[in-house]
Amino acid sequence: MEEDSEKPMDNTEIDAKDQPVTENTNPRDENTTEKSSAKGGEEEEERETRVEDVPSSGLSNSDDIKDSDGDIESLLANAEGAKPGANINDSWGIFKEGWLDILGNGELRKKILVPGQGHTTRPQTDQVVTLRTKGWLEDGTEIDWHDSITIHLGDGDVVQAWDLAVILMELGEKAVITAAPRFAYGEEGRDPDVPPNSLVRYELELLQVGDAPDVKDMPVEERCKMADQKREQGNKNFARKDYANAISSYRRALSFIEDLQPTGSKEEKAKVIDMKVKCLNNLAAAQLKIEAYEAALKTCNNALALDPNSVKALFRKGKVLAGQLNLNEAVTTMKKALALEPSNKIIHQELSKVMEKINQEKAEEKQLYQKMVGDMANIKNVPEQETLKSKGISRLVLIGSASLIAISGVLIAVLLMK
């Protein structure tokens, strides 16, 4: 069902192919190039993406792992408690009067340059806003300049500093904000223009505020396109090892198509199913990265419910089961994937690892039983009279010990026959 012409798959494969060419309006990714192997979730993991769980209509992971989930209020809450002023210097004079310390820890500050039209014009989470933006690094390097960029607040498609600051802006307001690395491009930075752990400064102007369109009113083609765009963003987050935001992007991608039941042509139905499976497989890859095994297992099962022959869903389910130490079941599942792709080296490697663990456990069990038999034999060899005198052990205990030795011998024989 999934069409991947790249490498077989790796531990965190990501489906990045068959994506529509769209204009890049994401400030997190402007001027960036896709990283390969070590950096790229897409290249490193066979360009597969992660997407989230879907509702009870057949795709759901209600108890999935906790992350920012694109929710502004939770982002604000999660950001609190950091050491005041951490990662912030005063090269831009941000500790002088006139600056609003948004989080109370000095890591995200805002100063109004041009007042807006009043508090009632402030945007709400989940609304769509249009901004004019300019950005700078500490050395003066210009980044993220846009005369007009439209974003969906809370979707996580832009740096967190924007999401957190814009909801405090009024229509028509122009403000400057400074952000610590974790609210911008983090420890990874953004190749080639943003080094790791960069403090950034933005000038933002809020041009328009409006409600997001109702997904249910969109045609099937448009919903699939929006889902794929969010999936692409998830891939980019995954490539930066930002797995929480990757999961958030995949969930958002699924929200466009999770309840979609196309009634059109077979091609349309196949396209929707294919997109759902890709998103779910991508989500499972991200969940595996953070060892959210229960959530990942549900995601894999949801994908397999749509496409029982999805090699990637089977492979990831096998990895999840191995992570949960259900080794025999993991072997069975991986063998199913291997039967569908016999030449897949990655599956061969992972299957070998699981088999090695199983053999190691068997060897340890045999050693344990052999030790038990040895201990029982030592007890039997102690002279009966001496045993009775020194330890007061009755003949009944000795008989029981002999019986235990016999039973242990049978167990060892059974193990050796395996």
Short mmCIF file of C-alpha atoms in Angstrom, two decimals:
data_model
loop_
_atom_site.label_atom_id
_atom_site.label_comp_id
_atom_site.label_asym_id
_atom_site.label_seq_id
_atom_site.Cartn_x
_atom_site.Cartn_y
_atom_site.Cartn_z
CA MET A 1 0.00 0.00 0.00
CA GLU A 2 2.87 2.34 0.83
CA GLU A 3 5.05 3.19 -2.10
CA ASP A 4 8.64 3.59 -1.04
CA SER A 5 11.31 3.34 -3.64
CA GLU A 6 14.09 4.36 -1.33
CA LYS A 7 15.94 2.09 1.08
CA PRO A 8 14.07 -0.73 2.79
CA MET A 9 13.56 0.84 6.20
CA ASP A 10 15.42 1.67 9.34
CA ASN A 11 14.50 2.01 12.97
CA THR A 12 12.63 5.27 12.41
CA GLU A 13 11.72 5.23 8.75
CA ILE A 14 9.65 8.03 7.39
CA ASP A 15 7.47 8.14 4.30
CA ALA A 16 8.40 11.37 2.61
CA LYS A 17 7.70 10.44 -0.93
CA ASP A 18 4.67 11.11 -3.06
CA GLN A 19 4.31 14.43 -1.29
CA PRO A 20 2.88 17.38 -3.23
CA VAL A 21 5.23 20.24 -3.97
CA THR A 22 4.11 23.10 -1.78
CA GLU A 23 5.44 26.54 -1.10
CA ASN A 24 7.61 26.57 2.00
CA THR A 25 6.17 29.10 4.40
CA ASN A 26 7.51 27.53 7.55
CA PRO A 27 10.08 29.72 9.32
CA ARG A 28 11.52 26.66 10.99
CA ASP A 29 12.58 25.30 7.61
CA GLU A 30 13.32 28.29 5.39
CA ASN A 31 16.68 27.99 3.65
CA THR A 32 17.06 24.49 4.93
CA THR A 33 18.14 21.40 3.10
CA GLU A 34 16.98 17.93 3.99
CA LYS A 35 19.57 16.12 6.03
CA SER A 36 20.54 12.57 5.21
CA SER A 37 21.32 9.51 7.31
CA ALA A 38 22.37 10.85 10.71
CA LYS A 39 20.22 13.98 10.60
CA GLY A 40 17.30 13.15 8.38
CA GLY A 41 14.42 11.23 9.78
CA GLU A 42 13.36 10.89 6.19
CA GLU A 43 16.68 9.75 4.71
CA GLU A 44 17.83 8.04 7.87
CA GLU A 45 14.65 6.06 8.21
CA GLU A 46 13.71 5.46 4.59
CA ARG A 47 11.89 8.79 4.46
CA GLU A 48 8.89 7.66 6.38
CA THR A 49 6.81 10.02 8.44
CA ARG A 50 5.04 9.70 11.67
CA VAL A 51 1.50 10.48 12.30
CA GLU A 52 -0.70 10.13 15.22
CA ASP A 53 -3.46 8.05 16.41
CA VAL A 54 -6.96 8.44 15.20
CA PRO A 55 -10.31 8.44 16.97
CA SER A 56 -12.51 5.52 17.78
CA SER A 57 -13.72 5.38 14.19
CA GLY A 58 -11.00 2.83 13.67
CA LEU A 59 -7.88 4.86 14.41
CA SER A 60 -7.30 5.96 17.97
CA ASN A 61 -4.65 6.33 20.62
CA SER A 62 -6.41 8.21 23.37
CA ASP A 63 -3.79 7.34 25.96
CA ASP A 64 -0.85 8.31 23.82
CA ILE A 65 2.26 9.87 25.28
CA LYS A 66 2.20 13.41 26.53
CA ASP A 67 3.76 16.14 24.46
CA SER A 68 3.20 19.76 23.54
CA ASP A 69 0.41 18.62 21.18
CA GLY A 70 0.38 22.05 19.58
CA ASP A 71 -1.71 23.48 22.42
CA ILE A 72 -0.67 27.02 23.34
CA GLU A 73 -1.86 26.77 26.92
CA SER A 74 0.10 23.57 27.48
CA LEU A 75 3.17 25.11 25.87
CA LEU A 76 2.96 28.01 28.30
CA ALA A 77 2.51 25.63 31.22
CA ASN A 78 5.36 23.35 30.14
CA ALA A 79 7.68 26.31 29.71
CA GLU A 80 7.28 27.52 33.29
CA GLY A 81 9.72 26.64 35.98
CA ALA A 82 12.92 27.15 34.04
CA LYS A 83 15.70 29.07 35.68
CA PRO A 84 15.03 32.82 35.27
CA GLY A 85 17.15 34.32 32.56
CA ALA A 86 18.52 30.97 31.45
CA ASN A 87 20.26 31.08 28.06
CA ILE A 88 19.52 34.81 27.78
CA ASN A 89 22.01 37.66 27.83
CA ASP A 90 21.18 41.35 27.69
CA SER A 91 22.90 42.20 24.41
CA TRP A 92 19.55 43.47 23.10
CA GLY A 93 18.62 45.32 26.30
CA ILE A 94 15.72 43.01 27.02
CA PHE A 95 15.89 43.44 30.79
CA LYS A 96 15.16 47.14 30.56
CA GLU A 97 11.71 48.64 31.08
CA GLY A 98 9.04 48.07 28.48
CA TRP A 99 9.63 44.35 28.01
CA LEU A 100 7.01 41.76 28.93
CA ASP A 101 8.51 38.58 30.39
CA ILE A 102 5.96 36.19 28.88
CA LEU A 103 6.91 33.09 30.85
CA GLY A 104 8.42 34.71 33.91
CA ASN A 105 11.79 33.04 33.35
CA GLY A 106 13.48 35.49 30.98
CA GLU A 107 13.52 33.07 28.08
CA LEU A 108 10.77 34.68 26.03
CA ARG A 109 10.22 38.44 26.07
CA LYS A 110 8.06 40.85 24.10
CA LYS A 111 8.08 44.61 23.61
CA ILE A 112 5.42 46.59 21.75
CA LEU A 113 6.74 48.87 19.01
CA VAL A 114 3.37 49.93 17.54
CA PRO A 115 0.18 49.45 19.60
CA GLY A 116 -2.69 47.42 18.17
CA GLN A 117 -6.46 47.85 18.08
CA GLY A 118 -7.29 46.56 21.55
CA HIS A 119 -7.42 43.34 23.57
CA THR A 120 -10.58 42.14 21.87
CA THR A 121 -8.66 41.81 18.59
CA ARG A 122 -6.17 39.33 19.98
CA PRO A 123 -6.19 35.96 18.17
CA GLN A 124 -7.23 32.75 19.87
CA THR A 125 -5.62 29.34 19.77
CA ASP A 126 -6.64 27.46 16.63
CA GLN A 127 -7.28 30.64 14.64
CA VAL A 128 -5.43 31.54 11.46
CA VAL A 129 -3.26 34.67 11.44
CA THR A 130 -1.24 36.53 8.83
CA LEU A 131 2.06 38.06 9.91
CA ARG A 132 4.87 40.19 8.58
CA THR A 133 8.11 38.89 10.08
CA LYS A 134 11.80 39.69 10.35
CA GLY A 135 14.36 37.74 12.32
CA TRP A 136 17.97 38.09 13.42
CA LEU A 137 20.60 36.07 15.21
CA GLU A 138 22.93 37.67 17.74
CA ASP A 139 25.57 38.24 15.06
CA GLY A 140 23.08 40.10 12.86
CA THR A 141 22.34 37.23 10.46
CA GLU A 142 18.87 37.73 8.97
CA ILE A 143 16.41 34.83 9.16
CA ASP A 144 12.72 34.21 8.52
CA TRP A 145 11.85 37.39 6.63
CA HIS A 146 8.30 37.29 5.26
CA ASP A 147 6.20 40.15 3.90
CA SER A 148 3.17 37.96 4.51
CA ILE A 149 2.96 34.51 6.06
CA THR A 150 -0.22 32.75 7.20
CA ILE A 151 -0.05 30.28 10.06
CA HIS A 152 -2.50 28.19 12.06
CA LEU A 153 -1.86 28.98 15.73
CA GLY A 154 -1.10 25.93 17.80
CA ASP A 155 -0.23 23.66 14.88
CA GLY A 156 3.46 23.69 15.74
CA ASP A 157 4.48 24.55 12.19
CA VAL A 158 6.52 27.55 13.31
CA VAL A 159 8.93 28.23 16.14
CA GLN A 160 7.23 28.10 19.53
CA ALA A 161 8.18 31.72 20.17
CA TRP A 162 5.71 32.81 17.50
CA ASP A 163 2.85 30.68 18.81
CA LEU A 164 3.38 31.92 22.35
CA ALA A 165 3.86 35.61 21.51
CA VAL A 166 1.24 36.11 18.80
CA ILE A 167 -1.68 35.21 21.08
CA LEU A 168 -0.62 38.23 23.18
CA MET A 169 -0.62 40.60 20.21
CA GLU A 170 -3.46 42.81 19.01
CA LEU A 171 -4.52 43.26 15.41
CA GLY A 172 -2.25 45.83 13.79
CA GLU A 173 0.33 45.57 16.55
CA LYS A 174 4.03 45.48 15.79
CA ALA A 175 6.28 43.96 18.43
CA VAL A 176 9.78 42.64 18.94
CA ILE A 177 10.36 39.35 20.73
CA THR A 178 13.49 37.58 21.91
CA ALA A 179 13.59 33.85 22.43
CA ALA A 180 15.94 31.36 24.04
CA PRO A 181 17.01 28.46 21.81
CA ARG A 182 14.38 26.05 23.09
CA PHE A 183 11.64 28.37 21.82
CA ALA A 184 13.34 28.78 18.45
CA TYR A 185 15.56 26.20 16.75
CA GLY A 186 16.84 24.39 19.82
CA GLU A 187 19.94 22.28 20.21
CA GLU A 188 19.92 21.16 16.58
CA GLY A 189 19.67 24.59 14.98
CA ARG A 190 18.71 24.79 11.32
CA ASP A 191 21.15 24.17 8.51
CA PRO A 192 22.61 26.18 6.99
CA ASP A 193 21.71 29.50 8.58
CA VAL A 194 20.90 28.90 12.27
CA PRO A 195 23.65 27.37 14.46
CA PRO A 196 22.73 25.11 17.37
CA ASN A 197 21.56 26.80 20.58
CA SER A 198 20.98 30.19 18.94
CA LEU A 199 19.23 33.07 20.67
CA VAL A 200 16.91 34.77 18.16
CA ARG A 201 15.15 38.11 17.86
CA TYR A 202 12.00 38.68 15.81
CA GLU A 203 9.99 41.68 14.73
CA LEU A 204 6.39 40.60 14.18
CA GLU A 205 3.41 42.53 12.83
CA LEU A 206 -0.08 41.05 13.13
CA LEU A 207 -1.85 41.80 9.83
CA GLN A 208 -4.96 39.60 9.89
CA VAL A 209 -6.89 37.29 12.22
CA GLY A 210 -9.53 34.80 11.13
CA ASP A 211 -11.11 31.45 11.88
CA ALA A 212 -9.67 28.30 10.38
CA PRO A 213 -11.83 26.67 7.72
CA ASP A 214 -13.95 23.70 8.79
CA VAL A 215 -12.13 20.57 7.71
CA LYS A 216 -15.40 18.77 7.03
CA ASP A 217 -16.30 21.35 4.40
CA MET A 218 -13.12 20.68 2.42
CA PRO A 219 -13.15 18.36 -0.59
CA VAL A 220 -11.34 15.03 -0.27
CA GLU A 221 -8.44 16.16 -2.42
CA GLU A 222 -7.87 19.26 -0.30
CA ARG A 223 -8.02 17.32 2.95
CA CYS A 224 -5.45 14.81 1.71
CA LYS A 225 -3.23 17.67 0.57
CA MET A 226 -3.41 19.37 3.98
CA ALA A 227 -2.70 16.07 5.72
CA ASP A 228 0.36 15.52 3.57
CA GLN A 229 1.66 19.02 4.29
CA LYS A 230 1.40 18.39 8.03
CA ARG A 231 3.07 15.05 7.51
CA GLU A 232 5.95 16.80 5.77
CA GLN A 233 6.31 19.09 8.76
CA GLY A 234 6.36 16.05 11.00
CA ASN A 235 9.20 14.65 8.92
CA LYS A 236 11.20 17.83 9.38
CA ASN A 237 10.62 17.77 13.13
CA PHE A 238 11.62 14.13 13.18
CA ALA A 239 14.82 14.93 11.29
CA ARG A 240 15.68 17.43 14.05
CA LYS A 241 14.99 14.73 16.64
CA ASP A 242 12.09 16.85 17.86
CA TYR A 243 9.88 13.83 18.36
CA ALA A 244 7.22 15.51 20.51
CA ASN A 245 6.47 18.10 17.83
CA ALA A 246 6.75 15.42 15.15
CA ILE A 247 4.00 13.47 16.91
CA SER A 248 1.97 16.66 17.19
CA SER A 249 2.33 17.27 13.45
CA TYR A 250 1.30 13.73 12.62
CA ARG A 251 -1.75 14.02 14.84
CA ARG A 252 -2.67 17.20 13.08
CA ALA A 253 -2.20 15.45 9.74
CA LEU A 254 -4.58 12.69 10.78
CA SER A 255 -7.14 15.20 11.96
CA PHE A 256 -7.72 16.15 8.32
CA ILE A 257 -8.50 12.61 7.19
CA GLU A 258 -9.31 10.43 10.20
CA ASP A 259 -13.09 10.55 9.70
CA LEU A 260 -12.89 10.67 5.92
CA GLN A 261 -14.96 7.96 4.24
CA PRO A 262 -14.70 8.68 0.51
CA THR A 263 -17.61 7.59 -1.66
CA GLY A 264 -15.98 8.38 -4.97
CA SER A 265 -13.80 6.29 -7.24
CA LYS A 266 -11.65 3.34 -6.20
CA GLU A 267 -8.62 5.52 -6.82
CA GLU A 268 -9.89 8.12 -4.36
CA LYS A 269 -10.59 5.50 -1.69
CA ALA A 270 -7.16 3.97 -2.20
CA LYS A 271 -5.52 7.39 -1.88
CA VAL A 272 -7.24 8.13 1.42
CA ILE A 273 -6.33 4.73 2.89
CA ASP A 274 -2.76 5.11 1.67
CA MET A 275 -2.44 8.52 3.33
CA LYS A 276 -3.88 7.23 6.61
CA VAL A 277 -1.50 4.27 6.64
CA LYS A 278 1.51 6.46 5.89
CA CYS A 279 0.58 8.89 8.65
CA LEU A 280 0.05 6.08 11.14
CA ASN A 281 3.32 4.40 10.22
CA ASN A 282 5.14 7.69 10.61
CA LEU A 283 3.53 8.26 13.98
CA ALA A 284 4.57 4.79 15.13
CA ALA A 285 8.17 5.55 14.15
CA ALA A 286 8.18 8.68 16.32
CA GLN A 287 6.50 6.88 19.21
CA LEU A 288 9.13 4.15 19.02
CA LYS A 289 11.84 6.79 19.31
CA ILE A 290 10.52 7.84 22.71
CA GLU A 291 9.67 4.26 23.70
CA ALA A 292 5.94 4.93 23.95
CA TYR A 293 5.30 1.26 23.30
CA GLU A 294 1.61 1.01 24.21
CA ALA A 295 0.71 3.98 22.02
CA ALA A 296 2.92 2.72 19.20
CA LEU A 297 1.31 -0.73 19.36
CA LYS A 298 -2.16 0.79 18.95
CA THR A 299 -0.91 2.92 16.07
CA CYS A 300 0.54 -0.11 14.30
CA ASN A 301 -2.66 -2.09 14.82
CA ASN A 302 -4.67 0.80 13.38
CA ALA A 303 -2.45 0.83 10.30
CA LEU A 304 -2.74 -2.94 9.89
CA ALA A 305 -6.53 -2.71 10.18
CA LEU A 306 -6.43 -0.57 7.05
CA ASP A 307 -3.69 -2.52 5.28
CA PRO A 308 -2.85 -5.96 6.74
CA ASN A 309 0.10 -6.25 4.36
CA SER A 310 1.81 -3.01 5.35
CA VAL A 311 5.41 -4.14 5.77
CA LYS A 312 6.34 -1.08 7.79
CA ALA A 313 3.42 -1.49 10.16
CA LEU A 314 4.33 -5.16 10.70
CA PHE A 315 8.00 -4.31 11.15
CA ARG A 316 7.30 -1.58 13.68
CA LYS A 317 4.82 -3.73 15.53
CA GLY A 318 7.54 -6.35 15.81
CA LYS A 319 9.91 -3.75 17.22
CA VAL A 320 7.28 -2.61 19.70
CA LEU A 321 6.70 -6.19 20.88
CA ALA A 322 10.44 -6.69 21.24
CA GLY A 323 10.62 -3.50 23.29
CA GLN A 324 7.90 -4.92 25.52
CA LEU A 325 9.92 -8.17 25.78
CA ASN A 326 7.23 -10.18 23.99
CA LEU A 327 10.03 -11.78 22.02
CA ASN A 328 8.27 -14.81 20.53
CA GLU A 329 5.39 -12.68 19.28
CA ALA A 330 7.89 -10.17 17.93
CA VAL A 331 9.58 -12.92 15.91
CA THR A 332 6.25 -14.06 14.47
CA THR A 333 5.32 -10.52 13.44
CA MET A 334 8.71 -9.74 11.91
CA LYS A 335 8.61 -12.99 9.96
CA LYS A 336 5.31 -11.86 8.43
CA ALA A 337 6.97 -8.64 7.31
CA LEU A 338 9.94 -10.57 5.96
CA ALA A 339 7.67 -12.89 3.98
CA LEU A 340 6.33 -9.81 2.18
CA GLU A 341 9.82 -8.35 1.60
CA PRO A 342 12.32 -11.24 1.72
CA SER A 343 15.23 -9.04 0.62
CA ASN A 344 14.73 -6.41 3.31
CA LYS A 345 18.06 -6.27 5.14
CA ILE A 346 16.77 -4.10 7.97
CA ILE A 347 14.10 -6.63 8.90
CA HIS A 348 16.68 -9.43 8.72
CA GLN A 349 18.94 -7.51 11.11
CA GLU A 350 16.20 -6.75 13.62
CA LEU A 351 14.91 -10.31 13.49
CA SER A 352 18.41 -11.61 14.18
CA LYS A 353 18.68 -9.34 17.22
CA VAL A 354 15.43 -10.67 18.65
CA MET A 355 16.42 -14.29 17.98
CA GLU A 356 19.73 -13.67 19.73
CA LYS A 357 17.87 -12.37 22.79
CA ILE A 358 15.65 -15.45 22.83
CA ASN A 359 18.64 -17.80 22.62
CA GLN A 360 20.39 -15.87 25.37
CA GLU A 361 17.36 -16.20 27.64
CA LYS A 362 17.19 -19.94 26.98
CA ALA A 363 20.87 -20.32 27.83
CA GLU A 364 20.41 -18.41 31.08
CA GLU A 365 17.40 -20.57 32.01
CA LYS A 366 19.37 -23.76 31.41
CA GLN A 367 22.23 -22.53 33.57
CA LEU A 368 19.77 -21.70 36.33
CA TYR A 369 18.18 -25.17 36.27
CA GLN A 370 21.58 -26.86 36.15
CA LYS A 371 22.61 -24.90 39.21
CA MET A 372 19.41 -25.94 40.98
CA VAL A 373 20.09 -29.61 40.21
CA GLY A 374 23.65 -29.26 41.43
CA ASP A 375 22.51 -27.74 44.71
CA MET A 376 19.93 -30.50 45.21
CA ALA A 377 22.53 -33.17 44.49
CA ASN A 378 24.81 -31.71 47.16
CA ILE A 379 22.00 -31.94 49.68
CA LYS A 380 21.37 -35.60 48.78
CA ASN A 381 25.04 -36.53 49.21
CA VAL A 382 25.12 -35.37 52.84
CA PRO A 383 25.10 -38.51 55.13
CA GLU A 384 21.63 -39.11 56.42
CA GLN A 385 22.59 -39.50 60.10
CA GLU A 386 24.76 -36.38 60.06
CA THR A 387 22.00 -34.43 58.41
CA LEU A 388 19.46 -35.60 60.96
CA LYS A 389 21.71 -34.80 63.90
CA SER A 390 23.08 -31.44 62.78
CA LYS A 391 20.01 -29.99 61.13
CA GLY A 392 17.15 -32.08 62.38
CA ILE A 393 15.98 -32.87 58.88
CA SER A 394 13.52 -35.73 58.68
CA ARG A 395 13.48 -38.56 56.19
CA LEU A 396 10.45 -36.93 54.62
CA VAL A 397 12.52 -33.86 53.71
CA LEU A 398 15.18 -36.03 52.11
CA ILE A 399 12.57 -37.85 50.09
CA GLY A 400 11.14 -34.50 49.01
CA SER A 401 14.61 -33.31 47.98
CA ALA A 402 15.11 -36.40 45.87
CA SER A 403 11.77 -35.80 44.21
CA LEU A 404 12.75 -32.21 43.48
CA ILE A 405 15.97 -33.39 41.88
CA ALA A 406 14.04 -35.76 39.67
CA ILE A 407 11.62 -33.04 38.60
CA SER A 408 14.49 -30.64 37.87
CA GLY A 409 16.13 -33.31 35.76
CA VAL A 410 12.98 -33.68 33.70
CA LEU A 411 12.79 -29.91 33.20
CA ILE A 412 16.37 -29.76 32.02
CA ALA A 413 15.78 -32.62 29.63
CA VAL A 414 12.82 -30.77 28.16
CA LEU A 415 14.85 -27.58 27.78
CA LEU A 416 17.72 -29.43 26.13
CA MET A 417 15.31 -30.91 23.61
CA LYS A 418 14.12 -27.44 22.51
#
